[in-house]
CSV table of C-alpha atoms in Angstrom, one decimal:
chain,number,residue,atom,x,y,z
A,1082,MET,CA,159.6,-9.2,66.5
A,1083,ILE,CA,159.9,-6.9,69.5
A,1084,ALA,CA,163.0,-4.9,70.5
A,1085,SER,CA,162.3,-4.5,74.2
A,1086,CYS,CA,160.0,-6.0,76.8
A,1087,MET,CA,158.2,-2.7,77.3
A,1088,ASP,CA,157.3,-2.5,73.6
A,1089,PHE,CA,156.4,-6.2,73.6
A,1090,MET,CA,153.9,-5.9,76.5
A,1091,ARG,CA,152.4,-2.7,75.0
A,1092,GLU,CA,151.7,-4.6,71.8
A,1093,VAL,CA,150.3,-7.9,73.3
A,1094,THR,CA,148.4,-6.2,76.1
A,1095,PRO,CA,147.5,-2.7,74.8
A,1096,GLU,CA,144.8,-2.2,77.5
A,1097,LEU,CA,147.5,-2.2,80.2
A,1098,ARG,CA,149.4,1.0,80.9
A,1099,PHE,CA,152.6,0.8,82.8
A,1100,THR,CA,156.0,2.5,83.2
A,1101,GLY,CA,159.4,1.7,84.5
A,1102,GLY,CA,161.0,-1.7,84.6
A,1103,CYS,CA,158.9,-4.6,83.3
A,1104,ALA,CA,161.0,-7.6,84.5
A,1105,PRO,CA,159.3,-8.1,87.9
A,1106,LYS,CA,155.8,-8.1,86.4
A,1107,LEU,CA,156.7,-9.8,83.1
A,1108,GLY,CA,155.8,-13.3,84.1
A,1109,ARG,CA,152.3,-12.3,85.2
A,1110,ARG,CA,151.5,-10.3,82.1
A,1111,MET,CA,152.9,-13.1,79.9
A,1112,ARG,CA,150.6,-15.6,81.5
A,1113,PHE,CA,147.7,-13.3,81.1
A,1114,ALA,CA,148.4,-12.7,77.5
A,1115,GLU,CA,149.0,-16.5,76.9
A,1116,ARG,CA,145.6,-17.3,78.4
A,1117,GLN,CA,143.8,-14.7,76.3
A,1118,ASN,CA,146.0,-15.5,73.3
A,1119,VAL,CA,146.2,-11.7,72.7
A,1120,HIS,CA,147.5,-11.0,69.2
A,1121,GLY,CA,148.6,-14.6,68.7
A,1122,PHE,CA,150.7,-14.5,71.8
A,1123,ARG,CA,151.3,-18.2,72.1
A,1124,GLU,CA,152.8,-18.4,68.7
A,1125,ARG,CA,155.3,-15.5,69.4
A,1126,ARG,CA,156.3,-16.3,73.0
A,1127,ALA,CA,159.3,-18.5,72.2
A,1128,SER,CA,160.7,-16.0,69.6
A,1129,TYR,CA,160.3,-13.1,72.1
A,1130,LEU,CA,162.2,-15.0,74.8
A,1131,ASP,CA,165.0,-15.6,72.3
A,1132,THR,CA,165.1,-11.8,71.8
A,1133,LEU,CA,165.2,-11.1,75.6
A,1134,ASN,CA,168.3,-13.4,75.8
A,1135,CYS,CA,170.0,-11.6,73.0
A,1136,HIS,CA,172.3,-9.6,75.3
A,1137,HIS,CA,173.9,-12.8,76.4
A,1138,THR,CA,175.2,-13.2,72.9
A,1139,HIS,CA,176.0,-9.7,71.9
A,1140,GLY,CA,177.0,-8.2,75.3
A,1141,PRO,CA,175.2,-5.7,77.5
A,1142,PRO,CA,172.7,-3.2,76.2
A,1143,PHE,CA,174.4,-0.5,74.2
A,1144,HIS,CA,173.5,2.3,76.6
A,1145,ALA,CA,176.0,0.7,79.0
A,1146,LEU,CA,178.8,1.1,76.5
A,1147,ILE,CA,178.1,4.7,75.4
A,1148,ARG,CA,181.0,7.0,75.9
A,1149,ARG,CA,181.8,10.5,74.9
A,1150,ALA,CA,181.5,10.7,71.1
A,1151,PRO,CA,184.8,11.4,69.3
A,1152,GLN,CA,185.4,14.6,67.3
A,1153,PRO,CA,184.2,14.5,63.7
A,1154,SER,CA,186.9,13.2,61.3
A,1155,THR,CA,187.0,13.0,57.6
A,1156,ALA,CA,188.8,9.6,57.8
A,1157,LYS,CA,186.9,6.4,57.3
A,1158,VAL,CA,186.6,4.2,60.4
A,1159,ALA,CA,186.1,0.5,60.8
A,1160,ILE,CA,182.6,-0.5,62.0
A,1161,SER,CA,182.4,-2.7,65.1
A,1162,PHE,CA,179.1,-3.8,66.5
A,1163,ASP,CA,180.7,-4.5,69.9
A,1164,GLN,CA,181.5,-0.9,70.5
A,1165,PRO,CA,179.6,2.4,69.9
A,1166,PHE,CA,179.8,3.6,66.3
A,1167,GLN,CA,182.3,6.4,65.5
A,1168,THR,CA,180.3,8.2,62.9
A,1169,ASN,CA,182.2,10.7,60.9
A,1170,ASN,CA,180.9,13.5,58.7
A,1171,PRO,CA,182.6,13.0,55.3
A,1172,HIS,CA,179.9,14.6,53.3
A,1173,ASN,CA,179.8,18.0,55.2
A,1174,ILE,CA,176.3,17.3,56.5
A,1175,SER,CA,174.9,20.4,58.3
A,1176,THR,CA,174.7,19.6,62.0
A,1177,THR,CA,171.7,22.0,62.3
A,1178,SER,CA,169.5,19.7,60.2
A,1179,VAL,CA,170.4,16.4,61.9
A,1180,PRO,CA,170.8,15.3,65.5
A,1181,SER,CA,174.1,15.9,67.2
A,1182,LEU,CA,176.9,13.4,66.7
A,1183,ALA,CA,176.6,12.1,70.2
A,1184,ARG,CA,172.9,11.6,69.9
A,1185,ARG,CA,173.2,10.0,66.5
A,1186,ASN,CA,175.9,7.6,67.7
A,1187,GLU,CA,173.7,6.5,70.6
A,1188,GLU,CA,170.6,6.0,68.5
A,1189,ASP,CA,172.6,4.1,65.8
A,1190,ASP,CA,174.1,1.9,68.5
A,1191,ARG,CA,170.6,1.0,69.9
A,1192,LEU,CA,169.1,0.6,66.4
A,1193,ILE,CA,171.8,-1.9,65.2
A,1194,HIS,CA,171.9,-3.8,68.5
A,1195,ASN,CA,168.1,-4.3,68.4
A,1196,LEU,CA,168.2,-5.4,64.8
A,1197,ILE,CA,171.0,-7.9,65.5
A,1198,CYS,CA,168.8,-9.4,68.2
A,1199,LYS,CA,165.8,-9.6,65.8
A,1200,GLY,CA,168.1,-11.0,63.1
A,1201,ASP,CA,169.0,-13.9,65.5
A,1202,VAL,CA,165.3,-14.6,65.9
A,1203,TYR,CA,164.7,-14.6,62.2
A,1204,ILE,CA,167.6,-16.9,61.6
A,1205,ASP,CA,166.2,-19.3,64.1
A,1206,MET,CA,162.8,-19.1,62.3
A,1207,ILE,CA,164.5,-19.8,58.9
A,1208,THR,CA,166.5,-22.8,60.2
A,1209,ARG,CA,164.0,-24.4,62.7
A,1210,SER,CA,160.4,-23.4,62.0
A,1211,PRO,CA,158.3,-25.9,60.2
A,1212,PRO,CA,156.8,-24.8,56.8
A,1213,THR,CA,153.6,-22.8,57.1
A,1214,LYS,CA,150.3,-24.8,57.3
A,1215,LYS,CA,148.4,-22.1,55.4
A,1216,ILE,CA,148.3,-22.6,51.7
A,1217,TRP,CA,147.1,-19.7,49.6
A,1218,ARG,CA,145.4,-20.5,46.3
A,1219,GLN,CA,144.1,-18.8,43.2
A,1220,GLN,CA,140.8,-18.1,44.9
A,1221,ASP,CA,142.6,-15.9,47.4
A,1222,LEU,CA,144.2,-13.9,44.6
A,1223,ASP,CA,140.8,-13.6,42.9
A,1224,ASN,CA,139.4,-12.0,46.1
A,1225,GLY,CA,140.1,-8.3,45.5
A,1226,TRP,CA,143.3,-8.5,43.5
A,1227,SER,CA,144.0,-7.7,39.8
A,1228,VAL,CA,146.9,-9.1,37.8
A,1229,GLU,CA,148.4,-7.4,34.8
A,1230,ASP,CA,151.2,-9.0,32.7
A,1231,GLU,CA,153.5,-6.3,31.5
A,1232,GLU,CA,156.8,-6.3,29.5
A,1233,PHE,CA,160.0,-6.4,31.6
A,1234,ASP,CA,162.3,-3.5,31.0
A,1235,PRO,CA,165.3,-3.8,33.3
A,1236,SER,CA,166.9,-0.5,34.5
A,1237,GLU,CA,170.4,0.3,33.5
A,1238,ASN,CA,171.6,0.1,37.1
A,1239,ILE,CA,170.5,-3.5,37.5
A,1240,LEU,CA,171.9,-4.8,34.2
A,1241,PRO,CA,175.5,-5.3,35.5
A,1242,ALA,CA,174.2,-7.5,38.3
A,1243,LEU,CA,172.1,-9.6,35.9
A,1244,ARG,CA,175.1,-10.0,33.6
A,1245,ASP,CA,177.7,-10.8,36.3
A,1246,LEU,CA,175.4,-13.3,38.1
A,1247,ASP,CA,174.5,-14.9,34.8
A,1248,ILE,CA,170.7,-14.2,35.3
A,1249,PRO,CA,168.9,-14.4,32.0
A,1250,HIS,CA,166.7,-11.3,31.3
A,1251,GLU,CA,165.8,-11.5,27.6
A,1252,GLU,CA,164.2,-14.9,27.4
A,1253,GLN,CA,160.6,-16.1,27.3
A,1254,ASP,CA,160.8,-17.3,30.9
A,1255,VAL,CA,160.9,-13.7,32.2
A,1256,ARG,CA,157.5,-12.2,33.3
A,1257,TYR,CA,156.7,-8.9,34.9
A,1258,LEU,CA,153.5,-8.9,36.9
A,1259,GLU,CA,151.7,-6.0,38.5
A,1260,ILE,CA,149.4,-7.4,41.3
A,1261,ASN,CA,147.3,-4.7,42.8
A,1262,GLN,CA,144.7,-4.8,45.6
A,1263,ASP,CA,142.4,-2.4,43.7
A,1264,GLU,CA,139.1,-4.3,43.9
A,1265,GLN,CA,136.6,-5.0,46.6
A,1266,PHE,CA,137.2,-8.0,48.8
A,1267,ARG,CA,135.7,-10.1,51.6
A,1268,GLY,CA,137.4,-11.3,54.7
A,1269,MET,CA,140.1,-9.4,56.6
A,1270,GLY,CA,143.6,-9.7,57.9
A,1271,ASN,CA,143.5,-7.1,60.7
A,1272,ARG,CA,143.9,-8.6,64.2
A,1273,ASP,CA,142.4,-5.8,66.3
A,1274,TYR,CA,138.8,-6.0,65.4
A,1275,HIS,CA,135.8,-7.5,67.3
A,1276,VAL,CA,134.0,-10.6,66.2
A,1277,ALA,CA,131.2,-8.5,64.8
A,1278,ASP,CA,133.6,-6.7,62.5
A,1279,ILE,CA,135.0,-10.1,61.3
A,1280,ILE,CA,131.5,-11.4,60.5
A,1281,LEU,CA,130.7,-8.1,58.7
A,1282,SER,CA,133.9,-8.4,56.6
A,1283,LEU,CA,132.8,-11.8,55.4
A,1284,LEU,CA,129.3,-10.7,54.5
A,1285,ALA,CA,129.9,-7.4,52.9
A,1286,ASN,CA,132.4,-6.2,50.3
A,1287,GLN,CA,135.2,-4.1,51.6
A,1288,PRO,CA,136.8,-1.2,49.7
A,1289,PRO,CA,140.2,-1.7,48.1
A,1290,THR,CA,143.3,-0.6,50.0
A,1291,GLY,CA,145.3,0.6,47.0
A,1292,GLY,CA,148.3,-1.6,47.8
A,1293,GLY,CA,150.1,-3.6,45.2
A,1294,TYR,CA,153.2,-5.6,44.3
A,1295,SER,CA,155.1,-5.2,41.0
A,1296,ASN,CA,157.8,-7.9,40.6
A,1297,THR,CA,159.7,-9.7,37.8
A,1298,TYR,CA,159.8,-13.5,37.8
A,1299,ILE,CA,162.7,-15.3,36.0
A,1300,ALA,CA,162.3,-19.1,36.0
A,1301,ALA,CA,165.7,-20.2,34.7
A,1302,GLY,CA,166.9,-23.3,36.5
A,1303,ASP,CA,169.6,-22.6,39.1
A,1304,ARG,CA,169.6,-18.9,38.3
A,1305,SER,CA,165.9,-18.5,39.0
A,1306,THR,CA,165.2,-15.0,40.3
A,1307,ILE,CA,162.5,-12.7,41.7
A,1308,ILE,CA,163.1,-9.0,41.2
A,1309,ALA,CA,161.1,-6.8,43.6
A,1310,GLN,CA,160.6,-3.5,41.9
A,1311,ASN,CA,157.7,-1.5,43.3
A,1312,ASN,CA,155.9,-3.0,46.4
A,1313,HIS,CA,153.5,-1.3,48.7
A,1314,SER,CA,151.7,-3.5,51.3
A,1315,PRO,CA,147.9,-3.1,51.6
A,1316,LYS,CA,148.5,-2.9,55.4
A,1317,HIS,CA,150.5,0.3,54.9
A,1318,GLU,CA,148.4,1.8,52.1
A,1319,ALA,CA,145.1,1.3,53.9
A,1320,GLU,CA,143.5,4.2,55.7
A,1321,PRO,CA,143.4,4.2,59.5
A,1322,GLY,CA,140.8,1.7,60.7
A,1323,GLN,CA,140.3,0.3,57.2
A,1324,MET,CA,140.0,-3.5,56.8
A,1325,ILE,CA,142.6,-5.3,54.8
A,1326,PRO,CA,142.4,-8.7,53.1
A,1327,ALA,CA,143.7,-11.8,54.9
A,1328,PHE,CA,145.9,-12.5,51.9
A,1329,TYR,CA,148.1,-9.4,51.8
A,1330,ARG,CA,151.7,-10.0,52.7
A,1331,TRP,CA,154.4,-9.6,50.0
A,1332,SER,CA,155.9,-13.0,50.8
A,1333,ASP,CA,152.6,-14.8,50.3
A,1334,VAL,CA,151.3,-12.9,47.2
A,1335,VAL,CA,154.6,-13.0,45.4
A,1336,TRP,CA,155.2,-16.7,46.3
A,1337,LEU,CA,151.8,-17.7,44.9
A,1338,ALA,CA,152.6,-15.9,41.7
A,1339,TRP,CA,156.1,-17.5,41.6
A,1340,THR,CA,154.7,-21.0,41.9
A,1341,GLN,CA,152.2,-20.4,39.2
A,1342,ILE,CA,154.9,-19.2,36.8
A,1343,ALA,CA,157.7,-21.6,37.7
A,1344,ARG,CA,155.5,-24.6,38.6
A,1345,GLU,CA,157.7,-27.6,39.2
A,1346,ARG,CA,160.8,-25.4,39.1
A,1347,ALA,CA,159.6,-23.2,42.0
A,1348,GLY,CA,162.1,-24.9,44.3
A,1349,GLN,CA,165.0,-23.7,42.2
A,1350,LEU,CA,164.6,-20.1,43.3
A,1351,HIS,CA,168.1,-18.8,43.9
A,1352,TYR,CA,168.1,-15.0,44.0
A,1353,ILE,CA,165.8,-12.3,45.3
A,1354,ILE,CA,166.7,-8.8,44.1
A,1355,GLN,CA,165.2,-5.7,45.7
A,1356,GLU,CA,165.8,-2.5,43.7
A,1357,ASN,CA,165.2,1.2,44.2
A,1358,ILE,CA,164.8,0.8,48.0
A,1359,THR,CA,163.1,3.8,49.5
A,1360,THR,CA,162.2,2.6,53.0
A,1361,ALA,CA,164.0,4.9,55.4
A,1362,LEU,CA,164.9,2.2,57.9
A,1363,THR,CA,166.5,-0.1,55.4
A,1364,ARG,CA,168.4,2.7,53.8
A,1365,LYS,CA,169.7,3.9,57.2
A,1366,VAL,CA,170.9,0.4,58.1
A,1367,MET,CA,172.8,0.1,54.8
A,1368,GLU,CA,174.4,3.4,55.5
A,1369,ILE,CA,175.4,2.6,59.0
A,1370,ILE,CA,177.0,-0.7,58.3
A,1371,SER,CA,178.9,0.7,55.3
A,1372,GLY,CA,180.8,3.3,57.3
A,1373,GLY,CA,178.3,5.7,59.0
A,1374,VAL,CA,177.7,7.9,56.0
A,1375,GLY,CA,174.9,10.5,56.0
A,1376,PRO,CA,171.4,9.9,54.6
A,1377,ASP,CA,171.1,9.3,50.9
A,1378,ALA,CA,174.9,9.4,50.6
A,1379,LEU,CA,176.0,5.8,50.3
A,1380,ASP,CA,178.3,5.6,47.3
A,1381,LEU,CA,178.8,1.8,46.9
A,1382,PRO,CA,178.7,1.0,43.2
A,1383,TRP,CA,178.4,-2.5,41.8
A,1384,PRO,CA,179.8,-5.0,42.7
A,1385,GLY,CA,179.1,-3.6,46.1
A,1386,ARG,CA,179.6,-5.6,49.3
A,1387,LEU,CA,178.6,-9.2,50.3
A,1388,TYR,CA,177.7,-10.3,53.9
A,1389,ASP,CA,177.1,-13.7,55.3
A,1390,LEU,CA,173.8,-13.9,57.1
A,1391,ARG,CA,175.5,-15.0,60.3
A,1392,SER,CA,177.7,-11.9,60.4
A,1393,LYS,CA,176.4,-9.0,62.5
A,1394,GLU,CA,175.9,-6.9,59.4
A,1395,GLY,CA,173.9,-9.7,57.8
A,1396,LYS,CA,171.7,-10.1,60.9
A,1397,ALA,CA,170.9,-6.4,60.9
A,1398,LEU,CA,170.0,-6.4,57.3
A,1399,LEU,CA,167.8,-9.5,57.7
A,1400,ALA,CA,165.8,-7.6,60.4
A,1401,THR,CA,165.0,-4.6,58.1
A,1402,PRO,CA,161.6,-4.5,56.4
A,1403,HIS,CA,163.1,-5.8,53.2
A,1404,GLY,CA,164.9,-8.7,54.9
A,1405,VAL,CA,161.9,-9.8,56.9
A,1406,GLY,CA,159.8,-10.5,53.8
A,1407,VAL,CA,162.7,-12.7,52.5
A,1408,ALA,CA,162.9,-14.5,55.8
A,1409,PHE,CA,159.2,-15.4,55.9
A,1410,MET,CA,159.3,-16.5,52.3
A,1411,ILE,CA,162.2,-18.9,53.0
A,1412,ALA,CA,160.8,-20.1,56.3
A,1413,ASP,CA,157.3,-20.7,55.0
A,1414,HIS,CA,158.3,-22.7,52.0
A,1415,SER,CA,161.5,-24.6,53.1
A,1416,ASP,CA,159.8,-27.8,52.0
A,1417,VAL,CA,159.5,-26.6,48.4
A,1418,LEU,CA,162.9,-24.9,48.4
A,1419,GLY,CA,164.5,-28.3,49.1
A,1420,GLY,CA,165.6,-27.9,52.7
A,1421,ARG,CA,166.9,-25.1,54.9
A,1422,LYS,CA,168.3,-22.1,53.3
A,1423,TYR,CA,170.8,-19.5,54.6
A,1424,PRO,CA,170.6,-16.3,52.5
A,1425,ALA,CA,173.7,-14.3,51.9
A,1426,VAL,CA,173.0,-10.6,51.3
A,1427,CYS,CA,174.7,-8.2,48.9
A,1428,ILE,CA,174.2,-4.4,48.9
A,1429,PHE,CA,175.2,-1.8,46.4
A,1430,THR,CA,174.0,1.6,45.1
A,1431,ALA,CA,173.9,3.6,41.9
A,1432,ARG,CA,173.1,7.1,40.9
A,1433,ASN,CA,169.3,7.7,40.6
A,1434,THR,CA,167.9,7.3,37.1
A,1435,VAL,CA,164.3,7.1,38.1
A,1436,PRO,CA,162.6,10.5,37.5
A,1437,PHE,CA,159.9,10.2,40.1
A,1438,LEU,CA,162.2,9.2,43.0
A,1439,GLU,CA,163.5,12.0,45.1
A,1440,GLU,CA,166.6,10.2,46.4
A,1441,ARG,CA,170.0,10.9,44.8
A,1442,TRP,CA,171.1,7.3,45.1
A,1443,ASN,CA,169.2,4.1,44.3
A,1444,TYR,CA,169.8,1.4,46.9
A,1445,TYR,CA,169.8,-2.3,46.1
A,1446,MET,CA,169.9,-5.7,47.9
A,1447,ILE,CA,170.4,-9.1,46.4
A,1448,TRP,CA,169.7,-12.2,48.5
A,1449,GLU,CA,171.2,-15.5,47.5
A,1450,LEU,CA,169.5,-18.6,48.9
A,1451,ARG,CA,172.4,-20.9,50.0
A,1452,ASP,CA,172.0,-24.3,51.5
A,1453,ALA,CA,172.3,-24.2,55.3
A,1454,THR,CA,174.9,-27.0,55.1
A,1455,GLU,CA,177.3,-24.7,53.3
A,1456,GLY,CA,180.2,-23.4,55.4
A,1457,GLU,CA,180.1,-19.9,56.7
A,1458,MET,CA,182.0,-17.3,54.7
A,1459,ASP,CA,185.3,-16.0,55.9
A,1460,LEU,CA,184.2,-12.9,57.7
A,1461,ASP,CA,187.7,-11.5,57.8
A,1462,GLN,CA,187.8,-11.3,54.0
A,1463,GLN,CA,185.8,-8.6,52.3
A,1464,ARG,CA,183.7,-10.0,49.5
A,1465,THR,CA,181.7,-8.4,46.7
A,1466,CYS,CA,178.4,-9.3,45.0
A,1467,ARG,CA,180.3,-11.1,42.3
A,1468,ASP,CA,181.3,-13.8,44.8
A,1469,MET,CA,177.7,-15.0,44.6
A,1470,ALA,CA,178.2,-16.2,41.0
């Protein structure tokens, strides 16, 4: 998903260099990209147009709303996505090590506005896009991936959530798998290579990327859960210019493992828990929507806070790297999941208990797959994660 037309055109037509406004020339470049099908342009054009129209729903671009930033205050302030954020400094963060308050406010405004726009597009994908036509099989997992079945040892920070949501975690249906791309493979998933590179990737073994996905799978009826614990995409772990396998996305790899474990119960998946979140963008969004606290300073213990996907906070969270994987998993497999799903998202934090993590706070997300026919939550009433149960 693209935040602006400039970024979009740079991505789909990288050989074109241009500056200034892109609206007058947008139609010509879009037609060029559509004829060439640059980077799968035809498949993305409709979603991009929805993003361009986002300001009609959420108001003008945020730079038109920016005003002089207020003086720092130790008082908590309400967050409104229709006006610039009023970020305070409750944790005595040194202003010499972070941007100025005015600069931070403007950047936060733009960030959240763009994420809300993208969230609208992902919601449309979840509720309208047909299930994927690509079906990954065991032979794709055998092509460069290793699978290790380990014992599940839940962290102390996640146990209250498992207990309150009645998710079983001591039964035989619980399996913890480490799926690593640590073997040679053939084929590739990169889009920016010539035909000769693609042919070569099919004929010769490619070195492993070092990516991998460690997740827990709990097949337990209407409490079926996937817990994402340590996940690093081959695309991000690969060296610059290195080929990656065609089968590499978290949503694809984890879904294949889930269907093999749950089998006929795969459609009963109800929760997706993401623990020990370290991705900077996801953590920043959680901090902004929770009151504008500083980095690694979100004190929001269990039971945390629950957001409907159709709220502005929910849309912003859906557009984070952690939300996008959930969106694709739901959209690609709506037929198996028994119809359209609207995930609600819960966030909470806990003191870091993982020795190798540098952060002071562990950040968590829980996605609940709700039927799209269910009514929208009362957005005026603050809810906690326990309301998922």
